[in-house]
Coordinates of C-alpha atoms and ligand atoms in Angstrom, one line a residue:
M11 CA 6.6 29.8 7.3
I12 CA 5.3 27.0 9.4
S13 CA 7.5 24.5 11.3
A14 CA 7.8 20.8 10.4
E15 CA 5.8 19.9 13.6
Q16 CA 2.9 22.3 12.5
A17 CA 2.9 20.8 9.0
L18 CA 2.8 17.2 10.3
E19 CA 0.0 18.1 12.7
M20 CA -2.1 19.5 9.8
I21 CA -1.3 16.5 7.6
L22 CA -2.1 13.8 10.3
A23 CA -5.4 15.7 11.1
R24 CA -6.6 14.7 7.6
I25 CA -5.4 11.1 7.7
D26 CA -7.7 8.3 9.0
I27 CA -6.8 4.8 10.1
L28 CA -7.9 2.3 7.4
E29 CA -10.4 -0.4 7.8
A30 CA -9.4 -4.0 8.7
E31 CA -9.3 -7.1 6.5
E32 CA -8.5 -10.8 6.7
R33 CA -5.2 -11.6 5.1
P34 CA -3.0 -14.6 4.8
V35 CA -0.6 -14.6 7.8
L36 CA 2.5 -14.5 5.5
D37 CA 1.3 -11.2 3.8
S38 CA 0.8 -9.4 7.1
L39 CA 4.4 -8.7 8.1
G40 CA 4.5 -5.0 9.5
Q41 CA 0.7 -4.6 9.7
V42 CA -1.3 -4.0 12.8
L43 CA -3.5 -6.8 14.3
A44 CA -7.3 -5.9 14.2
E45 CA -8.4 -8.7 16.6
D46 CA -7.4 -10.2 20.0
V47 CA -5.9 -13.5 19.2
F48 CA -6.8 -16.6 21.4
S49 CA -5.8 -20.2 21.1
T50 CA -8.2 -22.8 20.2
I51 CA -5.8 -25.5 21.0
D52 CA -3.0 -26.5 23.5
I53 CA 0.5 -26.0 22.5
P54 CA 2.2 -28.3 22.7
P55 CA -0.9 -30.5 22.0
L56 CA 0.3 -33.5 24.2
D57 CA 2.9 -34.2 26.8
N58 CA 6.1 -34.8 24.7
S59 CA 9.7 -35.6 25.1
A60 CA 12.2 -32.7 25.4
M61 CA 15.1 -35.1 24.6
D62 CA 16.1 -38.3 22.7
G63 CA 16.2 -40.9 25.4
Y64 CA 13.8 -43.5 27.1
A65 CA 10.2 -43.0 28.4
I66 CA 10.1 -44.8 31.8
R67 CA 8.5 -44.8 35.1
A68 CA 10.5 -42.4 37.4
E69 CA 10.0 -45.2 40.3
D70 CA 12.0 -47.7 38.2
T71 CA 15.1 -45.5 38.3
R72 CA 15.2 -45.4 42.1
G73 CA 18.9 -46.3 43.1
A74 CA 20.2 -46.2 39.6
S75 CA 23.7 -45.3 39.2
P76 CA 26.4 -45.7 36.6
R77 CA 27.9 -48.6 38.6
A78 CA 24.4 -50.2 39.2
P79 CA 22.2 -49.4 36.4
R80 CA 18.6 -50.4 36.6
V81 CA 17.9 -52.7 33.6
L82 CA 14.5 -52.2 31.8
R83 CA 13.1 -54.1 29.0
V84 CA 12.6 -52.0 25.8
I85 CA 9.2 -52.7 24.3
D86 CA 8.8 -50.0 21.5
T87 CA 10.2 -47.0 19.8
V88 CA 8.3 -43.7 19.4
M89 CA 9.0 -41.0 17.0
A90 CA 7.9 -37.5 16.8
G91 CA 4.6 -37.3 14.8
S92 CA 3.4 -40.9 15.9
I93 CA 1.8 -42.3 19.0
S94 CA 3.1 -45.6 20.5
S95 CA 0.4 -48.2 21.0
C96 CA 2.2 -49.7 24.0
E97 CA 2.1 -48.8 27.6
V98 CA 5.1 -48.4 29.9
A99 CA 4.5 -51.0 32.6
P100 CA 6.8 -51.4 35.7
G101 CA 10.2 -52.7 34.5
T102 CA 9.8 -51.5 30.9
A103 CA 10.9 -48.5 28.8
I104 CA 10.1 -47.1 25.3
R105 CA 12.8 -45.5 23.3
I106 CA 11.6 -42.0 22.5
M107 CA 12.7 -39.2 20.2
T108 CA 12.5 -35.5 20.8
G109 CA 8.9 -34.3 20.3
A110 CA 7.2 -37.7 20.4
P111 CA 4.3 -37.9 22.6
V112 CA 4.9 -39.6 26.0
P113 CA 3.4 -43.0 26.0
K114 CA 0.8 -44.2 28.4
G115 CA 2.3 -45.3 31.8
A116 CA 5.6 -43.3 31.5
D117 CA 6.1 -40.3 33.8
A118 CA 9.7 -39.3 33.0
V119 CA 12.2 -39.4 30.2
V120 CA 15.8 -40.4 30.6
R121 CA 18.2 -39.0 28.1
F122 CA 20.5 -41.3 26.1
E123 CA 23.6 -40.0 27.9
D124 CA 22.2 -41.3 31.1
T125 CA 21.8 -44.8 29.8
D126 CA 24.1 -47.5 28.7
E127 CA 22.7 -47.6 25.1
A128 CA 25.9 -46.8 23.5
G129 CA 27.6 -49.9 24.9
R130 CA 24.7 -52.0 23.8
Q131 CA 24.9 -51.0 20.2
Q132 CA 27.4 -51.6 17.4
P133 CA 29.1 -48.4 16.2
G134 CA 26.9 -46.4 13.9
E135 CA 23.8 -48.6 14.8
S136 CA 20.7 -47.0 16.0
A137 CA 18.3 -49.9 16.5
R138 CA 16.5 -50.4 19.7
P139 CA 18.3 -52.9 22.0
P140 CA 16.1 -55.4 23.9
E141 CA 17.2 -54.1 27.2
I142 CA 18.4 -50.7 28.5
G143 CA 20.5 -49.9 31.7
I144 CA 19.5 -46.6 33.3
R145 CA 22.5 -45.0 35.1
R146 CA 20.7 -42.4 37.2
E147 CA 17.7 -41.6 39.0
V148 CA 15.3 -39.2 37.5
A149 CA 12.3 -37.2 39.1
V150 CA 8.7 -37.5 37.8
G151 CA 8.3 -35.1 34.8
A152 CA 12.0 -35.1 33.9
D153 CA 12.5 -34.0 30.3
I154 CA 8.8 -33.8 29.6
R155 CA 7.2 -30.8 28.0
R156 CA 3.7 -30.7 29.2
A157 CA 0.6 -30.2 27.0
G158 CA -0.4 -26.5 27.0
E159 CA 2.8 -25.4 28.6
D160 CA 3.5 -22.8 25.9
V161 CA -0.1 -21.7 25.3
G162 CA -3.2 -23.2 26.8
R163 CA -6.5 -23.8 24.9
G164 CA -8.7 -20.7 25.2
S165 CA -5.8 -18.4 26.5
W166 CA -5.0 -15.0 25.1
V167 CA -2.0 -14.9 22.9
L168 CA -1.7 -11.5 20.9
D169 CA -3.2 -8.1 21.5
R170 CA -5.2 -6.2 18.9
G171 CA -2.9 -3.2 18.0
A172 CA 0.2 -5.3 17.9
V173 CA 2.5 -4.9 15.1
I174 CA 3.2 -8.1 13.3
R175 CA 6.7 -9.2 13.4
P176 CA 8.2 -12.5 12.3
A177 CA 7.7 -13.7 15.9
E178 CA 4.0 -13.0 15.6
I179 CA 3.9 -14.6 12.2
G180 CA 5.5 -17.8 13.8
V181 CA 2.9 -17.7 16.7
L182 CA -0.1 -17.3 14.5
A183 CA 1.2 -20.3 12.5
S184 CA 1.7 -22.2 15.6
L185 CA -2.0 -21.7 16.4
G186 CA -2.9 -23.1 13.1
R187 CA -4.0 -19.7 11.7
A188 CA -3.7 -19.2 7.9
T189 CA -5.2 -15.9 8.0
V190 CA -5.3 -12.9 10.3
K191 CA -7.5 -9.8 10.7
V192 CA -5.2 -6.7 10.2
I193 CA -5.6 -3.1 9.2
R194 CA -5.1 -3.1 5.4
R195 CA -2.1 -1.5 3.7
P196 CA -2.7 1.9 2.0
V197 CA -2.5 2.2 -1.7
V198 CA -0.2 5.1 -2.4
A199 CA -0.4 6.6 -5.8
I200 CA 2.9 8.2 -7.0
L201 CA 3.2 10.8 -9.8
A202 CA 6.2 12.5 -11.0
T203 CA 6.0 15.9 -12.8
G204 CA 8.3 17.4 -15.2
D205 CA 8.9 17.7 -18.9
E206 CA 12.5 16.7 -18.4
L207 CA 11.8 13.2 -17.1
V208 CA 12.6 10.0 -18.9
N209 CA 12.1 6.5 -17.1
A210 CA 15.1 4.1 -16.4
G211 CA 15.6 1.7 -19.3
E212 CA 14.9 4.3 -21.9
P213 CA 17.4 6.3 -24.0
L214 CA 18.3 9.6 -22.6
P215 CA 17.5 12.4 -25.2
P216 CA 19.5 15.8 -24.8
G217 CA 18.2 18.0 -22.0
K218 CA 16.4 15.2 -20.2
I219 CA 17.2 13.5 -17.0
Y220 CA 16.2 10.1 -15.5
N221 CA 13.2 10.1 -13.2
S222 CA 14.5 8.9 -9.9
N223 CA 11.8 10.2 -7.6
T224 CA 9.1 7.6 -8.7
Y225 CA 11.6 4.8 -7.8
S226 CA 12.8 6.3 -4.5
L227 CA 9.3 7.0 -3.5
A228 CA 7.8 3.6 -4.4
A229 CA 10.6 1.8 -2.5
L230 CA 9.9 4.0 0.5
V231 CA 6.2 3.2 0.3
L232 CA 7.1 -0.5 0.1
R233 CA 9.6 -0.2 2.9
Y234 CA 6.9 1.2 5.3
G235 CA 4.3 -1.1 4.5
G236 CA 2.2 0.6 1.9
V237 CA 1.4 -0.6 -1.8
P238 CA 2.8 1.8 -4.4
R239 CA 0.9 2.5 -7.5
I240 CA 3.0 4.2 -10.2
L241 CA 1.1 6.7 -12.1
G242 CA 4.1 7.6 -14.4
I243 CA 5.4 10.9 -15.4
A244 CA 3.2 14.0 -16.2
S245 CA 4.5 16.7 -18.2
D246 CA 4.0 20.3 -16.9
R247 CA 1.0 20.7 -18.9
E248 CA -2.3 21.1 -17.0
D249 CA -4.4 18.5 -19.0
V250 CA -1.8 15.9 -18.8
L251 CA -1.4 16.4 -15.2
V252 CA -5.2 16.1 -14.5
N253 CA -5.3 13.0 -16.7
R254 CA -2.7 11.2 -14.9
L255 CA -3.8 12.2 -11.4
S256 CA -7.2 10.9 -12.4
R257 CA -5.9 7.3 -12.6
G258 CA -5.1 7.6 -8.8
L259 CA -8.3 8.8 -7.5
D260 CA -9.2 5.5 -5.8
A261 CA -5.9 5.3 -3.9
D262 CA -5.6 6.2 -0.2
L263 CA -2.8 8.8 -0.6
L264 CA -1.5 10.6 -3.6
I265 CA 2.1 11.8 -3.7
T266 CA 3.4 14.1 -6.4
S267 CA 6.9 15.2 -6.8
G268 CA 8.1 18.4 -8.5
G269 CA 6.2 21.4 -9.8
V270 CA 5.9 23.1 -6.3
S271 CA 8.9 25.3 -6.4
L272 CA 8.4 28.9 -7.6
G273 CA 9.0 28.4 -11.2
D274 CA 6.2 26.0 -11.9
Y275 CA 4.3 26.5 -8.8
D276 CA 1.3 27.9 -10.7
V277 CA 0.3 25.1 -13.0
V278 CA 0.4 22.4 -10.3
K279 CA -1.5 24.8 -7.9
D280 CA -4.1 25.6 -10.4
V281 CA -4.7 22.0 -11.2
L282 CA -4.9 20.8 -7.6
A283 CA -7.1 23.7 -6.6
K284 CA -9.5 22.6 -9.4
E285 CA -9.5 19.0 -8.4
G286 CA -10.0 19.5 -4.6
E287 CA -8.6 21.7 -1.7
I288 CA -4.9 22.1 -1.7
N289 CA -2.8 24.3 0.7
F290 CA 0.7 25.3 -0.4
W291 CA 3.1 25.9 2.4
T292 CA 6.6 26.8 2.7
V293 CA 7.9 24.6 5.6
R294 CA 10.9 25.9 7.7
I295 CA 13.1 23.1 6.8
K296 CA 16.1 22.4 4.5
P297 CA 15.8 20.5 2.2
G298 CA 12.3 20.5 1.4
K299 CA 11.0 23.9 1.9
P300 CA 8.2 24.1 -0.7
L301 CA 5.2 21.6 0.1
A302 CA 1.7 21.1 -0.9
F303 CA -0.9 19.4 1.0
G304 CA -4.7 19.0 0.6
T305 CA -7.4 16.7 -0.6
V306 CA -8.7 15.9 -4.0
R307 CA -12.0 14.6 -4.9
G308 CA -11.9 10.7 -5.5
T309 CA -13.8 7.6 -4.7
D310 CA -13.2 4.7 -2.3
R311 CA -13.2 1.0 -3.0
T312 CA -16.9 0.7 -3.5
G313 CA -17.0 3.8 -5.7
A314 CA -18.4 6.2 -3.1
A315 CA -17.2 9.8 -3.1
R316 CA -14.3 10.6 -0.9
N317 CA -11.6 13.1 -0.4
I318 CA -8.1 11.6 -0.8
P319 CA -5.2 13.3 0.9
L320 CA -2.6 14.6 -1.4
L321 CA 1.0 15.4 -0.6
G322 CA 2.9 17.5 -3.2
L323 CA 6.6 17.0 -2.5
P324 CA 9.3 19.1 -4.0
G325 CA 11.0 17.9 -7.1
N326 CA 14.7 17.7 -5.9
P327 CA 15.5 14.1 -5.3
V328 CA 16.9 14.6 -1.8
S329 CA 14.2 16.8 -0.8
V330 CA 11.6 14.3 -2.0
M331 CA 13.2 11.6 0.3
V332 CA 13.5 13.8 3.3
T333 CA 10.1 15.2 3.1
F334 CA 8.7 11.6 2.5
E335 CA 10.5 10.6 5.8
L336 CA 9.1 13.6 7.7
F337 CA 5.6 13.8 6.3
A338 CA 4.6 10.9 4.1
R339 CA 5.9 8.1 6.4
P340 CA 4.0 9.2 9.4
A341 CA 0.8 9.5 7.3
I342 CA 1.3 6.0 5.9
L343 CA 2.1 4.5 9.3
K344 CA -1.2 6.2 10.7
M345 CA -3.3 4.8 8.0
M346 CA -1.9 1.3 8.9
G347 CA -3.0 1.9 12.5
R348 CA 0.7 2.3 13.9
R349 CA 0.9 4.3 16.9
Y350 CA 4.6 5.2 17.0
L351 CA 5.2 7.5 13.9
A352 CA 8.6 9.0 14.6
K353 CA 11.9 7.6 13.4
P354 CA 14.5 6.9 16.1
V355 CA 16.5 9.9 17.0
I356 CA 19.9 9.7 18.7
E357 CA 22.4 12.0 20.0
A358 CA 25.9 12.0 18.3
V359 CA 29.2 14.0 18.4
L360 CA 29.5 15.8 15.2
E361 CA 33.0 15.4 13.5
D362 CA 32.6 18.2 10.7
S363 CA 30.5 21.2 10.1
I364 CA 26.9 22.0 9.1
E365 CA 26.0 25.3 8.2
N366 CA 22.6 27.0 8.7
S367 CA 22.5 30.2 6.8
D368 CA 18.8 31.0 6.7
G369 CA 17.1 30.0 9.9
R370 CA 15.5 26.7 8.8
R371 CA 15.8 23.3 10.5
V372 CA 18.6 21.5 8.5
F373 CA 18.7 17.9 7.9
A374 CA 22.2 17.1 6.7
R375 CA 22.8 13.6 5.3
A376 CA 25.3 11.9 7.8
V377 CA 27.1 8.7 8.6
V378 CA 26.6 7.6 12.1
E379 CA 29.1 5.2 13.7
E380 CA 29.3 3.9 17.2
R381 CA 32.8 4.0 18.7
D382 CA 33.5 3.2 22.5
G383 CA 29.9 3.5 23.4
Q384 CA 29.4 6.8 21.9
Y385 CA 27.7 7.8 18.4
F386 CA 29.9 10.0 16.1
A387 CA 28.3 11.6 13.0
R388 CA 29.9 13.1 10.0
T389 CA 28.2 14.5 6.9
T390 CA 28.3 12.8 3.6
G391 CA 29.9 15.7 1.8
P392 CA 28.2 18.2 -0.6
Q393 CA 24.7 18.6 0.6
G394 CA 22.8 20.0 -2.4
S395 CA 19.2 18.9 -2.5
G396 CA 19.9 17.5 -6.1
I397 CA 22.8 15.2 -4.9
L398 CA 21.0 11.9 -4.3
T399 CA 24.0 10.0 -3.8
S400 CA 24.4 12.0 -0.4
M401 CA 21.3 9.8 0.7
S402 CA 22.8 6.7 -0.4
L403 CA 26.1 7.4 1.5
G404 CA 24.4 8.1 4.6
N405 CA 22.3 6.3 7.4
G406 CA 20.9 9.3 9.1
L407 CA 19.9 13.0 9.0
A408 CA 21.8 15.3 11.4
I409 CA 19.6 18.0 12.6
V410 CA 20.6 21.7 13.1
P411 CA 17.7 23.6 14.7
E412 CA 16.1 26.6 13.1
D413 CA 17.7 29.2 15.6
E414 CA 21.4 27.8 15.4
A415 CA 23.6 29.2 12.8
G416 CA 25.3 25.9 12.4
A417 CA 27.1 23.1 14.2
G418 CA 30.9 22.2 14.4
P419 CA 33.3 19.5 15.4
G420 CA 32.7 18.3 18.9
D421 CA 29.0 19.6 18.9
R422 CA 26.4 17.3 20.1
V423 CA 23.7 16.9 17.5
Q424 CA 20.5 14.9 17.3
V425 CA 20.5 12.5 14.3
M426 CA 17.2 11.0 12.9
M427 CA 18.4 7.5 12.0
L428 CA 17.1 6.3 8.6
D429 CA 18.9 3.1 8.8
W430 CA 19.6 1.5 12.1
S431 CA 22.2 -0.7 10.2
Q432 CA 25.5 0.0 11.7
E433 CA 26.7 -3.4 10.3
L434 CA 26.9 -1.6 6.9
W435 CA 29.6 0.8 8.3
N436 CA 31.8 -1.6 10.3
Ligands
AMP630 P1 10.9 21.2 -9.6 O1 10.4 21.2 -8.2 O2 9.7 20.5 -10.5 O3 11.2 22.5 -10.1 O4 12.0 20.3 -9.6 C1 13.2 20.5 -9.0 C2 14.4 19.8 -9.3 O5 14.2 18.4 -9.3 C3 14.6 20.1 -10.9 O6 16.0 20.0 -11.1 C4 14.1 18.8 -11.6 O7 14.7 18.5 -12.7 C5 14.3 17.7 -10.5 N1 13.3 16.7 -10.6 C6 12.1 16.8 -10.5 N2 11.4 15.8 -10.6 C7 12.4 14.8 -10.7 C8 12.3 13.4 -10.6 N3 11.2 12.6 -10.7 N4 13.5 12.7 -10.8 C9 14.7 13.3 -10.8 N5 14.7 14.6 -10.6 C10 13.5 15.3 -10.6
MG631 MG1 9.4 20.4 -12.4

């Protein structure tokens, strides 16, 4: 039996980073930048006011105090988005709003609070008074945001290889960029196998069960940035399997579920071996021991021949999700150009017990909570690999190493966090 690390290494060795493409900025969340981004403009483009107040010449405020305000003649008002045609000459001021370009002649802004404007206006009025008293001295440059202070024209802004987060989307938009060059999202084709499966929304005949793997897998693909393509359900017949699979042969990754456990191992194995090169492994993990990986002959976007990686996950709904996190997620992230492929792992104090009877690495569904600066983990209850609600109740996978017979209350365990969402558990 190979270890989880060995399996992942063999999988990643056959996964390539995809090519870059130009995408609308708003579609690029979570993707990796494939260009260095420089600014072609100054941000802000012009000197502008940081406050609502009066644009003045600092010199005109010399000696000003609440008791002896300097009175200036108000010659204009300027709002954000427009430019005043007036110039601030000695003895004058222009009423200015936050973000409005600083008018010619002015070298500082005095905020409303440091003027006697309130006393010159009727309550509720906001018109510009003919004159304004300045009640304190201000220095040159006060409350002015300088052109290019955030980003200068021609300067470097974002690195190739950066992951696009909401902040990067905002920065790109602030540069006026409508599109950006990113490594494209992988198309992941998903095929469920099993004569017993029926899709949600349909009646459930006797002996059948609802197909959940297609749905959890598609959601996982979406969550990690890929584009799911659902190939539906294949029965356990060879011709049906081949036919369904053939619709996914231009995807970047194929994921099947089911048909790799001992009972129906053979039909899937035969089919996959005919269509490409498939290895069947038993991986030293629980859940998720049987796993297939290999490549099938397909085509790329231009129709040229290409080998497509195929990951044959087990059928049990929990095994599917756990093996996806362990093996499919890193493959998808690598295709997207991501460098950090591991889920965050924390150390927690176990509050109940996890058994490990057959020397595999156990991933127990657990609820992790933080109390007094320390993480505590407890299992979600019955851990059968068919009990999908155990995934829904937990936020992490508590790990018991291969060579340990189990873990009990008070033991420190590593927990792979699936959702770093403690807010759900408060
Ligand atoms: P298999 O590996 O095909 O033998 O499947 C193992 C177990 O998982 C069986 O109990 C199947 O009924 C169940 N199973 C397989 N595929 C799915 C699916 N897509 N949705 C829900 N359960 C499944
Ligand atoms: Mg099956």
